[in-house]
Short mmCIF file of C-alpha atoms in Angstrom, two decimals:
data_model
loop_
_atom_site.label_atom_id
_atom_site.label_comp_id
_atom_site.label_asym_id
_atom_site.label_seq_id
_atom_site.Cartn_x
_atom_site.Cartn_y
_atom_site.Cartn_z
CA MET A 1 -97.24 -67.44 -49.81
CA HIS A 2 -94.24 -66.29 -47.75
CA ILE A 3 -92.43 -69.13 -45.97
CA MET A 4 -90.63 -68.06 -42.80
CA THR A 5 -87.09 -69.46 -42.93
CA GLN A 6 -84.10 -68.71 -40.74
CA VAL A 7 -81.20 -67.83 -43.03
CA LYS A 8 -77.58 -67.41 -41.99
CA VAL A 9 -74.78 -66.24 -44.26
CA PHE A 10 -71.20 -67.07 -43.26
CA GLU A 11 -68.50 -64.95 -44.89
CA LYS A 12 -64.75 -65.50 -44.61
CA ARG A 13 -63.90 -61.83 -45.05
CA SER A 14 -64.72 -58.94 -42.74
CA ASP A 15 -67.77 -56.74 -43.19
CA LEU A 16 -66.70 -54.48 -46.05
CA ARG A 17 -68.94 -51.73 -44.69
CA LYS A 18 -66.65 -51.47 -41.68
CA SER A 19 -63.32 -52.11 -43.37
CA ASN A 20 -61.26 -50.30 -45.98
CA ASN A 21 -60.05 -53.65 -47.30
CA GLU A 22 -62.41 -54.79 -50.06
CA GLY A 23 -60.77 -58.21 -50.46
CA GLY A 24 -61.60 -60.60 -53.22
CA ARG A 25 -61.66 -59.43 -56.83
CA SER A 26 -61.80 -55.67 -57.29
CA ILE A 27 -62.35 -55.76 -61.06
CA ASN A 28 -65.82 -54.47 -61.85
CA LEU A 29 -68.69 -56.72 -62.81
CA ALA A 30 -70.27 -56.54 -66.27
CA LEU A 31 -74.01 -56.21 -65.76
CA SER A 32 -76.52 -56.90 -68.54
CA LYS A 33 -80.29 -57.47 -68.68
CA ARG A 34 -80.15 -60.81 -66.88
CA GLY A 35 -78.30 -59.36 -63.90
CA ILE A 36 -80.45 -56.24 -63.87
CA LYS A 37 -83.59 -58.37 -63.72
CA ALA A 38 -82.21 -60.29 -60.74
CA LEU A 39 -81.39 -57.05 -58.91
CA GLU A 40 -84.86 -55.72 -59.66
CA GLU A 41 -86.40 -58.88 -58.21
CA VAL A 42 -84.68 -58.29 -54.86
CA GLY A 43 -85.33 -54.54 -54.89
CA VAL A 44 -81.71 -53.43 -55.20
CA PHE A 45 -81.38 -52.18 -58.78
CA ALA A 46 -82.79 -48.71 -58.06
CA ASP A 47 -79.98 -48.16 -55.55
CA VAL A 48 -77.16 -49.17 -57.92
CA LYS A 49 -78.52 -47.75 -61.18
CA SER A 50 -76.80 -44.40 -60.66
CA ILE A 51 -73.31 -45.95 -60.34
CA LEU A 52 -73.47 -48.03 -63.52
CA ILE A 53 -70.90 -47.19 -66.20
CA PRO A 54 -72.16 -48.01 -69.72
CA MET A 55 -69.74 -50.02 -71.87
CA GLU A 56 -70.61 -49.78 -75.55
CA GLY A 57 -67.91 -52.16 -76.73
CA ARG A 58 -64.26 -53.13 -76.67
CA MET A 59 -61.36 -50.91 -77.68
CA MET A 60 -58.61 -53.12 -79.10
CA HIS A 61 -54.97 -51.98 -78.93
CA ASN A 62 -52.63 -54.06 -81.06
CA ARG A 63 -48.85 -54.24 -80.81
CA GLU A 64 -48.44 -51.51 -83.41
CA GLY A 65 -50.59 -49.10 -81.39
CA ASN A 66 -53.60 -49.17 -83.73
CA LEU A 67 -57.09 -48.89 -82.21
CA THR A 68 -60.16 -50.87 -83.23
CA PHE A 69 -63.55 -50.36 -81.59
CA GLN A 70 -65.75 -53.46 -81.44
CA PRO A 71 -69.34 -52.64 -80.35
CA TYR A 72 -71.18 -55.09 -78.11
CA GLY A 73 -74.41 -54.65 -80.05
CA LYS A 74 -76.38 -52.29 -82.22
CA GLU A 75 -76.12 -48.51 -81.96
CA GLY A 76 -77.40 -47.38 -78.57
CA GLN A 77 -76.93 -50.80 -76.96
CA HIS A 78 -74.48 -51.38 -74.14
CA ILE A 79 -73.70 -53.46 -71.08
CA ASN A 80 -72.85 -51.92 -67.73
CA SER A 81 -69.85 -51.94 -65.44
CA VAL A 82 -70.52 -51.81 -61.71
CA SER A 83 -68.30 -51.83 -58.64
CA ARG A 84 -68.33 -55.20 -56.87
CA SER A 85 -67.84 -53.65 -53.45
CA VAL A 86 -70.63 -51.10 -53.82
CA LEU A 87 -73.00 -53.71 -55.21
CA ASN A 88 -72.14 -56.08 -52.37
CA GLU A 89 -72.85 -53.35 -49.83
CA HIS A 90 -76.36 -52.89 -51.23
CA LEU A 91 -76.96 -56.65 -51.26
CA ILE A 92 -75.78 -56.95 -47.66
CA GLU A 93 -78.08 -54.13 -46.56
CA ALA A 94 -81.02 -55.71 -48.39
CA ALA A 95 -80.32 -59.11 -46.81
CA GLU A 96 -80.20 -57.61 -43.31
CA GLN A 97 -83.49 -55.83 -43.89
CA GLU A 98 -85.04 -59.21 -44.73
CA GLY A 99 -83.83 -60.67 -41.44
CA VAL A 100 -80.81 -62.59 -42.73
CA GLN A 101 -78.17 -63.17 -40.04
CA LEU A 102 -74.72 -62.26 -41.41
CA CYS A 103 -71.65 -63.82 -39.79
CA PHE A 104 -68.40 -62.23 -40.99
CA ASP A 105 -64.83 -63.41 -40.37
CA HIS A 106 -65.98 -67.03 -40.35
CA THR A 107 -63.72 -69.49 -42.20
CA CYS A 108 -65.34 -72.78 -43.18
CA THR A 109 -63.03 -75.60 -42.05
CA ALA A 110 -65.12 -78.72 -42.64
CA VAL A 111 -68.49 -79.95 -43.92
CA ASP A 112 -70.13 -83.15 -42.65
CA LEU A 113 -72.92 -84.07 -45.06
CA GLU A 114 -73.92 -87.20 -43.17
CA ASN A 115 -74.56 -85.31 -39.92
CA THR A 116 -75.57 -82.06 -41.68
CA THR A 117 -73.05 -79.89 -39.86
CA ILE A 118 -70.56 -77.24 -40.92
CA SER A 119 -67.53 -76.20 -38.86
CA PHE A 120 -66.16 -72.65 -38.77
CA GLU A 121 -63.15 -70.88 -37.31
CA HIS A 122 -63.86 -67.42 -35.92
CA ASN A 123 -61.34 -65.39 -33.92
CA GLY A 124 -59.34 -68.50 -33.14
CA LYS A 125 -62.34 -70.48 -31.92
CA GLU A 126 -64.13 -73.41 -33.58
CA SER A 127 -67.92 -73.63 -33.85
CA THR A 128 -70.38 -76.01 -35.50
CA GLU A 129 -73.66 -75.20 -37.22
CA HIS A 130 -76.43 -77.63 -38.16
CA PHE A 131 -78.22 -77.07 -41.46
CA ASP A 132 -81.33 -78.14 -43.36
CA LEU A 133 -80.13 -76.70 -46.67
CA VAL A 134 -76.80 -75.23 -47.71
CA PHE A 135 -75.97 -73.01 -50.67
CA GLY A 136 -72.20 -73.16 -51.17
CA ALA A 137 -70.36 -70.20 -52.70
CA ASP A 138 -67.01 -70.66 -51.00
CA GLY A 139 -64.74 -70.33 -54.00
CA ALA A 140 -62.29 -72.43 -55.94
CA TYR A 141 -61.01 -74.30 -52.86
CA SER A 142 -64.50 -74.97 -51.53
CA GLN A 143 -64.80 -77.06 -48.37
CA LEU A 144 -68.31 -77.95 -49.45
CA ARG A 145 -67.06 -79.24 -52.80
CA GLN A 146 -64.47 -81.35 -51.02
CA ALA A 147 -67.23 -82.94 -48.95
CA MET A 148 -69.29 -83.58 -52.08
CA PHE A 149 -66.22 -85.16 -53.68
CA ARG A 150 -66.62 -88.07 -51.25
CA THR A 151 -70.21 -88.78 -52.32
CA ASN A 152 -71.20 -91.32 -54.97
CA ARG A 153 -70.96 -90.42 -58.67
CA PHE A 154 -69.51 -86.96 -58.08
CA ASN A 155 -67.17 -85.80 -60.85
CA TYR A 156 -64.39 -83.33 -60.20
CA GLN A 157 -61.49 -81.90 -62.18
CA GLN A 158 -59.17 -79.00 -61.34
CA PHE A 159 -56.35 -77.43 -63.30
CA TYR A 160 -54.45 -74.16 -63.33
CA ILE A 161 -54.33 -72.18 -66.53
CA GLU A 162 -51.06 -70.72 -67.81
CA HIS A 163 -52.20 -67.13 -67.41
CA GLY A 164 -52.26 -64.95 -64.33
CA TYR A 165 -53.60 -61.46 -63.96
CA LYS A 166 -52.56 -58.18 -62.48
CA GLU A 167 -54.83 -55.36 -61.33
CA LEU A 168 -53.99 -51.89 -62.62
CA THR A 169 -55.37 -48.39 -62.22
CA ILE A 170 -55.55 -46.46 -65.50
CA PRO A 171 -57.29 -43.07 -65.53
CA PRO A 172 -59.66 -42.74 -68.53
CA GLN A 173 -58.50 -40.22 -71.13
CA ASN A 174 -61.55 -40.24 -73.39
CA GLN A 175 -64.85 -39.37 -71.70
CA GLU A 176 -66.97 -39.49 -74.85
CA ILE A 177 -67.22 -43.30 -75.01
CA SER A 178 -66.88 -45.95 -72.33
CA PRO A 179 -65.36 -49.04 -73.89
CA LEU A 180 -63.71 -51.97 -72.22
CA THR A 181 -60.09 -51.51 -73.31
CA LEU A 182 -58.11 -54.50 -74.57
CA MET A 183 -54.41 -54.50 -75.31
CA PRO A 184 -52.24 -57.57 -75.95
CA CYS A 185 -53.51 -58.15 -72.41
CA THR A 186 -57.01 -57.36 -71.09
CA PHE A 187 -58.02 -54.12 -69.40
CA GLY A 188 -61.19 -52.80 -67.82
CA ARG A 189 -61.78 -49.15 -66.99
CA GLY A 190 -60.67 -47.59 -63.69
CA VAL A 191 -59.47 -50.54 -61.63
CA SER A 192 -58.30 -52.74 -64.46
CA THR A 193 -56.98 -56.21 -65.10
CA CYS A 194 -54.01 -57.33 -67.17
CA SER A 195 -54.25 -61.02 -68.08
CA LEU A 196 -51.01 -62.54 -69.35
CA HIS A 197 -49.06 -65.77 -69.56
CA PHE A 198 -46.77 -65.92 -66.53
CA ARG A 199 -43.69 -66.18 -68.76
CA THR A 200 -44.53 -62.86 -70.40
CA LEU A 201 -44.69 -60.83 -67.18
CA THR A 202 -41.34 -59.13 -67.79
CA GLU A 203 -39.83 -55.70 -67.51
CA ALA A 204 -39.50 -55.65 -71.30
CA LEU A 205 -43.27 -56.00 -71.59
CA HIS A 206 -43.72 -53.20 -69.11
CA ALA A 207 -41.40 -50.94 -71.08
CA HIS A 208 -43.08 -51.77 -74.39
CA TYR A 209 -46.74 -51.37 -73.38
CA PHE A 210 -47.35 -49.68 -70.06
CA CYS A 211 -44.94 -46.78 -70.44
CA LEU A 212 -47.11 -45.64 -73.35
CA LEU A 213 -50.00 -45.25 -70.88
CA LYS A 214 -47.79 -43.51 -68.32
CA VAL A 215 -48.70 -46.18 -65.76
CA ASN A 216 -46.20 -47.34 -63.16
CA VAL A 217 -46.72 -51.09 -62.67
CA ASP A 218 -44.85 -53.63 -60.56
CA LEU A 219 -45.69 -56.71 -62.59
CA TYR A 220 -44.12 -59.05 -60.06
CA ALA A 221 -46.08 -57.97 -56.97
CA ASN A 222 -49.45 -59.50 -56.06
CA GLN A 223 -49.91 -61.59 -59.17
CA ASP A 224 -53.15 -63.56 -59.06
CA ILE A 225 -53.58 -67.08 -60.35
CA LEU A 226 -56.53 -68.61 -62.18
CA VAL A 227 -57.76 -72.14 -61.58
CA ILE A 228 -60.62 -73.95 -63.29
CA ALA A 229 -62.68 -76.38 -61.22
CA LEU A 230 -65.17 -78.59 -63.03
CA ALA A 231 -67.61 -80.38 -60.77
CA GLY A 232 -70.98 -82.05 -60.91
CA PRO A 233 -73.68 -82.68 -60.07
CA PHE A 234 -74.23 -79.40 -58.23
CA ASN A 235 -76.45 -80.83 -55.52
CA VAL A 236 -76.60 -83.62 -52.96
CA GLU A 237 -80.26 -84.67 -52.74
CA ASP A 238 -82.16 -81.80 -51.11
CA LEU A 239 -79.39 -80.85 -48.67
CA VAL A 240 -76.75 -79.04 -50.70
CA VAL A 241 -76.58 -76.77 -53.74
CA LEU A 242 -73.13 -75.78 -54.94
CA LYS A 243 -72.52 -72.56 -56.82
CA ASN A 244 -70.13 -73.29 -59.67
CA SER A 245 -66.79 -71.57 -59.02
CA CYS A 246 -63.84 -71.55 -61.38
CA THR A 247 -61.40 -68.82 -60.32
CA ALA A 248 -59.01 -68.31 -57.45
#
């Protein structure tokens, strides 16, 4: 039985199909059987299957320059890397085809659980939406989580970890295998991520590691932070469901 429900999605960022700015996290997603099954259920997997990059394991680079390959599973097994932006485009298209109303450039400013309303800022103007059910996926500094924080028996803890990360672009040099590459910091393939303690983001580190890859990196520009937010329960009766978010 198909239940007709009016669904609206409010997104803080612009429509990535109309903008060159991807926003958010550009590091690729690792997609395994669980994610593939979910994409198959919504009819999207066939569209993204051709852009998957198989990752058979990790390639470890130690400080002496030695390489160690660590397979993810048995021979022939692998997980997949997929572009977040391309995957999101397919999901957006699928949602629109199902009649979902997408509202971009809407910043959530407040949530009133008692009156079941959510306030948004859009192009300098405030608006209010009433809801019957809300799924919150508004990130580490969630307005919905803040509203839930004021309900009874809601537990919340937040702390910043001592590591930040830096996105890098490293052209692959070995086309025969597709490993996730790990140095004394962590790399993916293509658009990559270096995860390091903030105190170690120095020019000396750059000279010691990145010059070997012939990669020009400004380690001090656009460093991203990581914050862990622990919260629960994830719902308020039958009104709100909060997606667990732990990064910023």
